[in-house]
Amino acid sequence: MTDIPAFLKRMLSAPGLSGHEAPIRALIEETWQPLVHELNVSRMGSLHGLRCGSGPTPRPSILVAAHMDAIGLMVNGNMDGFLRVTSIGGLDPRVLPHQPVTVHGRRDLPGVLVSPPERLLPANVTEGAVPIEYLLVDTGLTPEEVRRLVRVGDLVSYAQPPFETAGDTLVGHSLDNRASVAALTVCLDELQKRPHTWDLWAVASTQEEVSLGGSTTSAFSLRPSLAVAVDVTFASSPGCPSHKTFPLGKGPTITWGPNIHPALFDAFRDLAERHEIPFNVEVTPRHSGTDAYAMQVVAEGIPCIVIGIPLRYMHTPVEMVALKDITRAGRLLAEFIAALDEKFMDTMVWKD
Amino acid sequence: MKALTQKLVETFSPSGYEAQIRAVVRAEIEPFADEIQVDALGNLIARKGQLKPGGSRIMLSAHIDEIGVIATHIDENGFVRFTTIGGVRPHTCLGGRVRFINGVQGVIGAERLDDLYKVPTFEQLYIDVGRDSRDGHPVRVGDVAGFDRPFADLGKRMVAKSMDDRIGAVVLIEAMRQIKDTPHELFFVFSVQEEVGVRGATTAAFGVDPDLGLAVDVTGTGDTPKARKMEVSLGNGPAIKVRDGGMLADPRVVDWMVQTAEKQHLPYQLEILEGGSTDARAIQLTRAGVPAGCLSIPCRYIHSPSEMVDTQDVENSIRLMVALLSQPVELK
């Protein structure tokens, strides 16, 4: 069995911003190796792990995608040795100033993201969050050293180490969406001792934070019968409206909305109830903000669902998840996959 | 190169109505292509070369459509109301001239403006083609027009409407002309409907199904007074795209382009564009995914009727393109 908290903490410390996922992919590859029958990497860099089912060929397959890319920053200028940056993915500018970061130049350089003093900023930007174009990374190096070691396009990631709280939660950056990669790994662990009829494609997808590009292309090449996106969702905390958030530690969410096949939703909900796995129903009326949005319209169309893991303080360096939500999401996936039989696709119908 | 540029920018072909420019480009490339086809969306696709050991199927894409306007209403006094095709902005319109693809010319006027210091909305603008009634009006609802502005050769620099992306088409045509020996099967795509959401390249990429893709398009610069901060300058060489508003270029493709430029001693700049995207995004996301990047030509005043490029940047872009396509590609 994989030591999930240890694996997750290692993942949080591995670089892997959108479009540059090689380091995190290597770590997941090493962990999944004993859990799957076959591993390959797509042209977009997504990792595909195949667990073959026991049914007769040709077997239906289910694709479960958890994106492994993380948000971060990219160098787009050099001002006398201080680096200007732009965002990769949706960063919250309120939390950026004074964060420790790592600049991935010709070698990794520690640095700090700084904001100029308020009275030196232009008058129109002194209220509210300082826009990212005014922030700089200070590496403590001379302008000549910076010029030699860093170029436009180099990546900058958060540098805070993850930690476990006393309350069985984990805090760190990139829990969006490495928490879901951990849940998918729990599912693979569970399936070691459970027979399943269908093939499972476990996919650690790339570029979700910028273009949903990894899942779009993996779903096209693997053509599964069903697709599941596992991603984080907003957990409740004081000040957050309860109708838009879900309690931390009370189970994953099962998503409902036009991005979701209603029969697949029913199947997941019934299964969770049967196995007494706690869950909440999450309603997403438009873009689910996950890989499922892209996968649903790949080729002739694929029935999709989203399983959400509640997470507090999304897109900050102190994202927080409850470890038991990860375990439950993984177990829910494993139970669902183990229950898929040769007749399952007959239930994927529209009740017109 | 300048004569070809002038010929391409003086053709009027807004998105969806690329027939005229397609004919002009087709006549230019016919001698150098092994095969030419036009797909269902109107993309002009020219194949050149046969796969040899170490070769790949490579798609190159420059879009031949341009931004423009489309007539929505003709009033009783002959004034034409219009809406936009692609990213036209009202502050570049006032006092400008347009030319409909049937040749009719007009000027853009405005209703009386309450505040001269505020940019008018498109609802306040109209086109005056010199008529005073609806009768026998040479423009019908649905007719499209491009911005009318002559090509200017400033020596070191060239200015025209639709440099975006006719200058990319110039780079591809010149590269086609100059490439004598290639291990690759090259697909030169002169794509349509880029300005309305990279739609031509989407189907062309699916149809070509390449191993590798490059777009050739313009990019912004940060070298004008109080410009948005950007490291790209006119005259500092072709720009190799790292990212834009729609994609992250494949880092292996970026490295291949950088190393080729360095090996050829060609100047280059690394580009990070905050808004907008190119055909490369469509190539990257087609089918099971394609390693894709973009060779960008730095351009000032993009989406105005006076887009400016540097002649040396264009020449060096052609050299870089020829160098990229003449050798086997090994992405690492």
mmCIF file with all atom_site columns, N, CA and C in Angstrom, chain A residues 1-12 31-32 35 164 170 175 178-190 309 321-328 330-331:
data_model
loop_
_atom_site.group_PDB
_atom_site.id
_atom_site.type_symbol
_atom_site.label_atom_id
_atom_site.label_alt_id
_atom_site.label_comp_id
_atom_site.label_asym_id
_atom_site.label_entity_id
_atom_site.label_seq_id
_atom_site.pdbx_PDB_ins_code
_atom_site.Cartn_x
_atom_site.Cartn_y
_atom_site.Cartn_z
_atom_site.occupancy
_atom_site.B_iso_or_equiv
_atom_site.pdbx_formal_charge
_atom_site.auth_seq_id
_atom_site.auth_comp_id
_atom_site.auth_asym_id
_atom_site.auth_atom_id
_atom_site.pdbx_PDB_model_num
ATOM 1   N N  . MET A 1 1   ? 0.847   -1.208 0.000   1.00 0.00 ? 1   MET A N  1
ATOM 2   C CA . MET A 1 1   ? 0.000   0.000  0.000   1.00 0.00 ? 1   MET A CA 1
ATOM 3   C C  . MET A 1 1   ? 0.879   1.255  0.000   1.00 0.00 ? 1   MET A C  1
ATOM 4   N N  . THR A 1 2   ? 0.460   2.220  -0.793  1.00 0.00 ? 2   THR A N  1
ATOM 5   C CA . THR A 1 2   ? 1.194   3.480  -0.850  1.00 0.00 ? 2   THR A CA 1
ATOM 6   C C  . THR A 1 2   ? 0.959   4.267  0.440   1.00 0.00 ? 2   THR A C  1
ATOM 7   N N  . ASP A 1 3   ? 2.018   4.845  0.974   1.00 0.00 ? 3   ASP A N  1
ATOM 8   C CA . ASP A 1 3   ? 1.872   5.755  2.117   1.00 0.00 ? 3   ASP A CA 1
ATOM 9   C C  . ASP A 1 3   ? 1.390   7.094  1.557   1.00 0.00 ? 3   ASP A C  1
ATOM 10  N N  . ILE A 1 4   ? 0.064   7.282  1.579   1.00 0.00 ? 4   ILE A N  1
ATOM 11  C CA . ILE A 1 4   ? -0.527  8.417  0.856   1.00 0.00 ? 4   ILE A CA 1
ATOM 12  C C  . ILE A 1 4   ? -0.050  9.790  1.392   1.00 0.00 ? 4   ILE A C  1
ATOM 13  N N  . PRO A 1 5   ? -0.085  10.038 2.718   1.00 0.00 ? 5   PRO A N  1
ATOM 14  C CA . PRO A 1 5   ? 0.382   11.366 3.165   1.00 0.00 ? 5   PRO A CA 1
ATOM 15  C C  . PRO A 1 5   ? 1.833   11.641 2.750   1.00 0.00 ? 5   PRO A C  1
ATOM 16  N N  . ALA A 1 6   ? 2.682   10.608 2.843   1.00 0.00 ? 6   ALA A N  1
ATOM 17  C CA . ALA A 1 6   ? 4.092   10.816 2.466   1.00 0.00 ? 6   ALA A CA 1
ATOM 18  C C  . ALA A 1 6   ? 4.213   11.088 0.966   1.00 0.00 ? 6   ALA A C  1
ATOM 19  N N  . PHE A 1 7   ? 3.466   10.312 0.161   1.00 0.00 ? 7   PHE A N  1
ATOM 20  C CA . PHE A 1 7   ? 3.489   10.499 -1.293  1.00 0.00 ? 7   PHE A CA 1
ATOM 21  C C  . PHE A 1 7   ? 2.987   11.894 -1.657  1.00 0.00 ? 7   PHE A C  1
ATOM 22  N N  . LEU A 1 8   ? 1.907   12.304 -1.003  1.00 0.00 ? 8   LEU A N  1
ATOM 23  C CA . LEU A 1 8   ? 1.329   13.608 -1.304  1.00 0.00 ? 8   LEU A CA 1
ATOM 24  C C  . LEU A 1 8   ? 2.314   14.725 -0.947  1.00 0.00 ? 8   LEU A C  1
ATOM 25  N N  . LYS A 1 9   ? 2.968   14.591 0.181   1.00 0.00 ? 9   LYS A N  1
ATOM 26  C CA . LYS A 1 9   ? 3.932   15.638 0.564   1.00 0.00 ? 9   LYS A CA 1
ATOM 27  C C  . LYS A 1 9   ? 5.103   15.690 -0.420  1.00 0.00 ? 9   LYS A C  1
ATOM 28  N N  . ARG A 1 10  ? 5.526   14.525 -0.886  1.00 0.00 ? 10  ARG A N  1
ATOM 29  C CA . ARG A 1 10  ? 6.602   14.529 -1.901  1.00 0.00 ? 10  ARG A CA 1
ATOM 30  C C  . ARG A 1 10  ? 6.118   15.212 -3.169  1.00 0.00 ? 10  ARG A C  1
ATOM 31  N N  . MET A 1 11  ? 4.855   14.943 -3.553  1.00 0.00 ? 11  MET A N  1
ATOM 32  C CA . MET A 1 11  ? 4.315   15.570 -4.762  1.00 0.00 ? 11  MET A CA 1
ATOM 33  C C  . MET A 1 11  ? 4.259   17.091 -4.614  1.00 0.00 ? 11  MET A C  1
ATOM 34  N N  . LEU A 1 12  ? 3.907   17.555 -3.414  1.00 0.00 ? 12  LEU A N  1
ATOM 35  C CA . LEU A 1 12  ? 3.788   19.005 -3.220  1.00 0.00 ? 12  LEU A CA 1
ATOM 36  C C  . LEU A 1 12  ? 5.156   19.683 -3.303  1.00 0.00 ? 12  LEU A C  1
ATOM 37  N N  . THR A 1 31  ? 5.531   5.865  -8.556  1.00 0.00 ? 31  THR A N  1
ATOM 38  C CA . THR A 1 31  ? 4.568   5.363  -7.582  1.00 0.00 ? 31  THR A CA 1
ATOM 39  C C  . THR A 1 31  ? 3.531   4.445  -8.237  1.00 0.00 ? 31  THR A C  1
ATOM 40  N N  . TRP A 1 32  ? 3.126   4.775  -9.464  1.00 0.00 ? 32  TRP A N  1
ATOM 41  C CA . TRP A 1 32  ? 2.094   3.980  -10.139 1.00 0.00 ? 32  TRP A CA 1
ATOM 42  C C  . TRP A 1 32  ? 2.659   2.694  -10.760 1.00 0.00 ? 32  TRP A C  1
ATOM 43  N N  . LEU A 1 35  ? 1.442   -0.510 -9.615  1.00 0.00 ? 35  LEU A N  1
ATOM 44  C CA . LEU A 1 35  ? -0.014  -0.573 -9.451  1.00 0.00 ? 35  LEU A CA 1
ATOM 45  C C  . LEU A 1 35  ? -0.768  -0.755 -10.765 1.00 0.00 ? 35  LEU A C  1
ATOM 46  N N  . GLU A 1 164 ? 1.493   18.858 8.027   1.00 0.00 ? 164 GLU A N  1
ATOM 47  C CA . GLU A 1 164 ? 0.231   18.330 8.526   1.00 0.00 ? 164 GLU A CA 1
ATOM 48  C C  . GLU A 1 164 ? -0.183  19.124 9.748   1.00 0.00 ? 164 GLU A C  1
ATOM 49  N N  . LEU A 1 170 ? -3.900  18.514 5.699   1.00 0.00 ? 170 LEU A N  1
ATOM 50  C CA . LEU A 1 170 ? -2.595  18.822 5.134   1.00 0.00 ? 170 LEU A CA 1
ATOM 51  C C  . LEU A 1 170 ? -2.669  20.221 4.534   1.00 0.00 ? 170 LEU A C  1
ATOM 52  N N  . LEU A 1 175 ? -1.941  21.587 -3.680  1.00 0.00 ? 175 LEU A N  1
ATOM 53  C CA . LEU A 1 175 ? -2.895  20.525 -3.316  1.00 0.00 ? 175 LEU A CA 1
ATOM 54  C C  . LEU A 1 175 ? -3.977  20.461 -4.393  1.00 0.00 ? 175 LEU A C  1
ATOM 55  N N  . ARG A 1 178 ? -2.893  17.945 -6.741  1.00 0.00 ? 178 ARG A N  1
ATOM 56  C CA . ARG A 1 178 ? -2.143  16.741 -6.359  1.00 0.00 ? 178 ARG A CA 1
ATOM 57  C C  . ARG A 1 178 ? -2.933  15.931 -5.335  1.00 0.00 ? 178 ARG A C  1
ATOM 58  N N  . ALA A 1 179 ? -3.863  16.592 -4.611  1.00 0.00 ? 179 ALA A N  1
ATOM 59  C CA . ALA A 1 179 ? -4.733  15.849 -3.689  1.00 0.00 ? 179 ALA A CA 1
ATOM 60  C C  . ALA A 1 179 ? -5.544  14.816 -4.474  1.00 0.00 ? 179 ALA A C  1
ATOM 61  N N  . SER A 1 180 ? -5.956  15.195 -5.689  1.00 0.00 ? 180 SER A N  1
ATOM 62  C CA . SER A 1 180 ? -6.754  14.267 -6.500  1.00 0.00 ? 180 SER A CA 1
ATOM 63  C C  . SER A 1 180 ? -5.889  13.169 -7.110  1.00 0.00 ? 180 SER A C  1
ATOM 64  N N  . VAL A 1 181 ? -4.626  13.506 -7.426  1.00 0.00 ? 181 VAL A N  1
ATOM 65  C CA . VAL A 1 181 ? -3.707  12.453 -7.883  1.00 0.00 ? 181 VAL A CA 1
ATOM 66  C C  . VAL A 1 181 ? -3.537  11.432 -6.751  1.00 0.00 ? 181 VAL A C  1
ATOM 67  N N  . ALA A 1 182 ? -3.478  11.924 -5.518  1.00 0.00 ? 182 ALA A N  1
ATOM 68  C CA . ALA A 1 182 ? -3.378  11.023 -4.361  1.00 0.00 ? 182 ALA A CA 1
ATOM 69  C C  . ALA A 1 182 ? -4.630  10.157 -4.261  1.00 0.00 ? 182 ALA A C  1
ATOM 70  N N  . ALA A 1 183 ? -5.810  10.754 -4.495  1.00 0.00 ? 183 ALA A N  1
ATOM 71  C CA . ALA A 1 183 ? -7.059  9.981  -4.423  1.00 0.00 ? 183 ALA A CA 1
ATOM 72  C C  . ALA A 1 183 ? -7.076  8.887  -5.502  1.00 0.00 ? 183 ALA A C  1
ATOM 73  N N  . LEU A 1 184 ? -6.606  9.252  -6.696  1.00 0.00 ? 184 LEU A N  1
ATOM 74  C CA . LEU A 1 184 ? -6.549  8.269  -7.784  1.00 0.00 ? 184 LEU A CA 1
ATOM 75  C C  . LEU A 1 184 ? -5.562  7.151  -7.435  1.00 0.00 ? 184 LEU A C  1
ATOM 76  N N  . THR A 1 185 ? -4.515  7.473  -6.709  1.00 0.00 ? 185 THR A N  1
ATOM 77  C CA . THR A 1 185 ? -3.546  6.472  -6.274  1.00 0.00 ? 185 THR A CA 1
ATOM 78  C C  . THR A 1 185 ? -4.176  5.555  -5.212  1.00 0.00 ? 185 THR A C  1
ATOM 79  N N  . VAL A 1 186 ? -4.992  6.127  -4.330  1.00 0.00 ? 186 VAL A N  1
ATOM 80  C CA . VAL A 1 186 ? -5.746  5.307  -3.367  1.00 0.00 ? 186 VAL A CA 1
ATOM 81  C C  . VAL A 1 186 ? -6.621  4.310  -4.124  1.00 0.00 ? 186 VAL A C  1
ATOM 82  N N  . CYS A 1 187 ? -7.264  4.797  -5.184  1.00 0.00 ? 187 CYS A N  1
ATOM 83  C CA . CYS A 1 187 ? -8.126  3.927  -6.005  1.00 0.00 ? 187 CYS A CA 1
ATOM 84  C C  . CYS A 1 187 ? -7.312  2.782  -6.615  1.00 0.00 ? 187 CYS A C  1
ATOM 85  N N  . LEU A 1 188 ? -6.132  3.100  -7.160  1.00 0.00 ? 188 LEU A N  1
ATOM 86  C CA . LEU A 1 188 ? -5.288  2.046  -7.753  1.00 0.00 ? 188 LEU A CA 1
ATOM 87  C C  . LEU A 1 188 ? -4.864  1.038  -6.693  1.00 0.00 ? 188 LEU A C  1
ATOM 88  N N  . ASP A 1 189 ? -4.549  1.526  -5.500  1.00 0.00 ? 189 ASP A N  1
ATOM 89  C CA . ASP A 1 189 ? -4.188  0.640  -4.378  1.00 0.00 ? 189 ASP A CA 1
ATOM 90  C C  . ASP A 1 189 ? -5.330  -0.316 -4.064  1.00 0.00 ? 189 ASP A C  1
ATOM 91  N N  . GLU A 1 190 ? -6.541  0.244  -3.943  1.00 0.00 ? 190 GLU A N  1
ATOM 92  C CA . GLU A 1 190 ? -7.728  -0.557 -3.610  1.00 0.00 ? 190 GLU A CA 1
ATOM 93  C C  . GLU A 1 190 ? -7.955  -1.652 -4.647  1.00 0.00 ? 190 GLU A C  1
ATOM 94  N N  . ILE A 1 309 ? -12.939 17.122 -4.331  1.00 0.00 ? 309 ILE A N  1
ATOM 95  C CA . ILE A 1 309 ? -12.362 17.010 -2.991  1.00 0.00 ? 309 ILE A CA 1
ATOM 96  C C  . ILE A 1 309 ? -12.359 18.418 -2.389  1.00 0.00 ? 309 ILE A C  1
ATOM 97  N N  . VAL A 1 321 ? -6.504  20.454 2.751   1.00 0.00 ? 321 VAL A N  1
ATOM 98  C CA . VAL A 1 321 ? -7.469  19.366 2.533   1.00 0.00 ? 321 VAL A CA 1
ATOM 99  C C  . VAL A 1 321 ? -7.480  18.442 3.751   1.00 0.00 ? 321 VAL A C  1
ATOM 100 N N  . ALA A 1 322 ? -8.576  17.696 3.884   1.00 0.00 ? 322 ALA A N  1
ATOM 101 C CA . ALA A 1 322 ? -8.672  16.673 4.924   1.00 0.00 ? 322 ALA A CA 1
ATOM 102 C C  . ALA A 1 322 ? -8.239  15.347 4.299   1.00 0.00 ? 322 ALA A C  1
ATOM 103 N N  . LEU A 1 323 ? -7.314  14.677 4.975   1.00 0.00 ? 323 LEU A N  1
ATOM 104 C CA . LEU A 1 323 ? -6.783  13.433 4.409   1.00 0.00 ? 323 LEU A CA 1
ATOM 105 C C  . LEU A 1 323 ? -7.876  12.400 4.191   1.00 0.00 ? 323 LEU A C  1
ATOM 106 N N  . LYS A 1 324 ? -8.885  12.401 5.104   1.00 0.00 ? 324 LYS A N  1
ATOM 107 C CA . LYS A 1 324 ? -9.901  11.340 4.942   1.00 0.00 ? 324 LYS A CA 1
ATOM 108 C C  . LYS A 1 324 ? -10.790 11.599 3.730   1.00 0.00 ? 324 LYS A C  1
ATOM 109 N N  . ASP A 1 325 ? -10.912 12.862 3.260   1.00 0.00 ? 325 ASP A N  1
ATOM 110 C CA . ASP A 1 325 ? -11.668 13.100 2.022   1.00 0.00 ? 325 ASP A CA 1
ATOM 111 C C  . ASP A 1 325 ? -10.947 12.483 0.819   1.00 0.00 ? 325 ASP A C  1
ATOM 112 N N  . ILE A 1 326 ? -9.626  12.518 0.874   1.00 0.00 ? 326 ILE A N  1
ATOM 113 C CA . ILE A 1 326 ? -8.838  11.910 -0.203  1.00 0.00 ? 326 ILE A CA 1
ATOM 114 C C  . ILE A 1 326 ? -9.064  10.395 -0.217  1.00 0.00 ? 326 ILE A C  1
ATOM 115 N N  . THR A 1 327 ? -9.002  9.789  0.957   1.00 0.00 ? 327 THR A N  1
ATOM 116 C CA . THR A 1 327 ? -9.202  8.335  1.061   1.00 0.00 ? 327 THR A CA 1
ATOM 117 C C  . THR A 1 327 ? -10.595 7.949  0.585   1.00 0.00 ? 327 THR A C  1
ATOM 118 N N  . ARG A 1 328 ? -11.594 8.740  1.011   1.00 0.00 ? 328 ARG A N  1
ATOM 119 C CA . ARG A 1 328 ? -12.977 8.415  0.632   1.00 0.00 ? 328 ARG A CA 1
ATOM 120 C C  . ARG A 1 328 ? -13.188 8.566  -0.872  1.00 0.00 ? 328 ARG A C  1
ATOM 121 N N  . GLY A 1 330 ? -10.975 8.180  -3.176  1.00 0.00 ? 330 GLY A N  1
ATOM 122 C CA . GLY A 1 330 ? -10.297 7.045  -3.803  1.00 0.00 ? 330 GLY A CA 1
ATOM 123 C C  . GLY A 1 330 ? -11.103 5.771  -3.670  1.00 0.00 ? 330 GLY A C  1
ATOM 124 N N  . ARG A 1 331 ? -11.698 5.586  -2.505  1.00 0.00 ? 331 ARG A N  1
ATOM 125 C CA . ARG A 1 331 ? -12.511 4.377  -2.272  1.00 0.00 ? 331 ARG A CA 1
ATOM 126 C C  . ARG A 1 331 ? -13.773 4.399  -3.123  1.00 0.00 ? 331 ARG A C  1
#
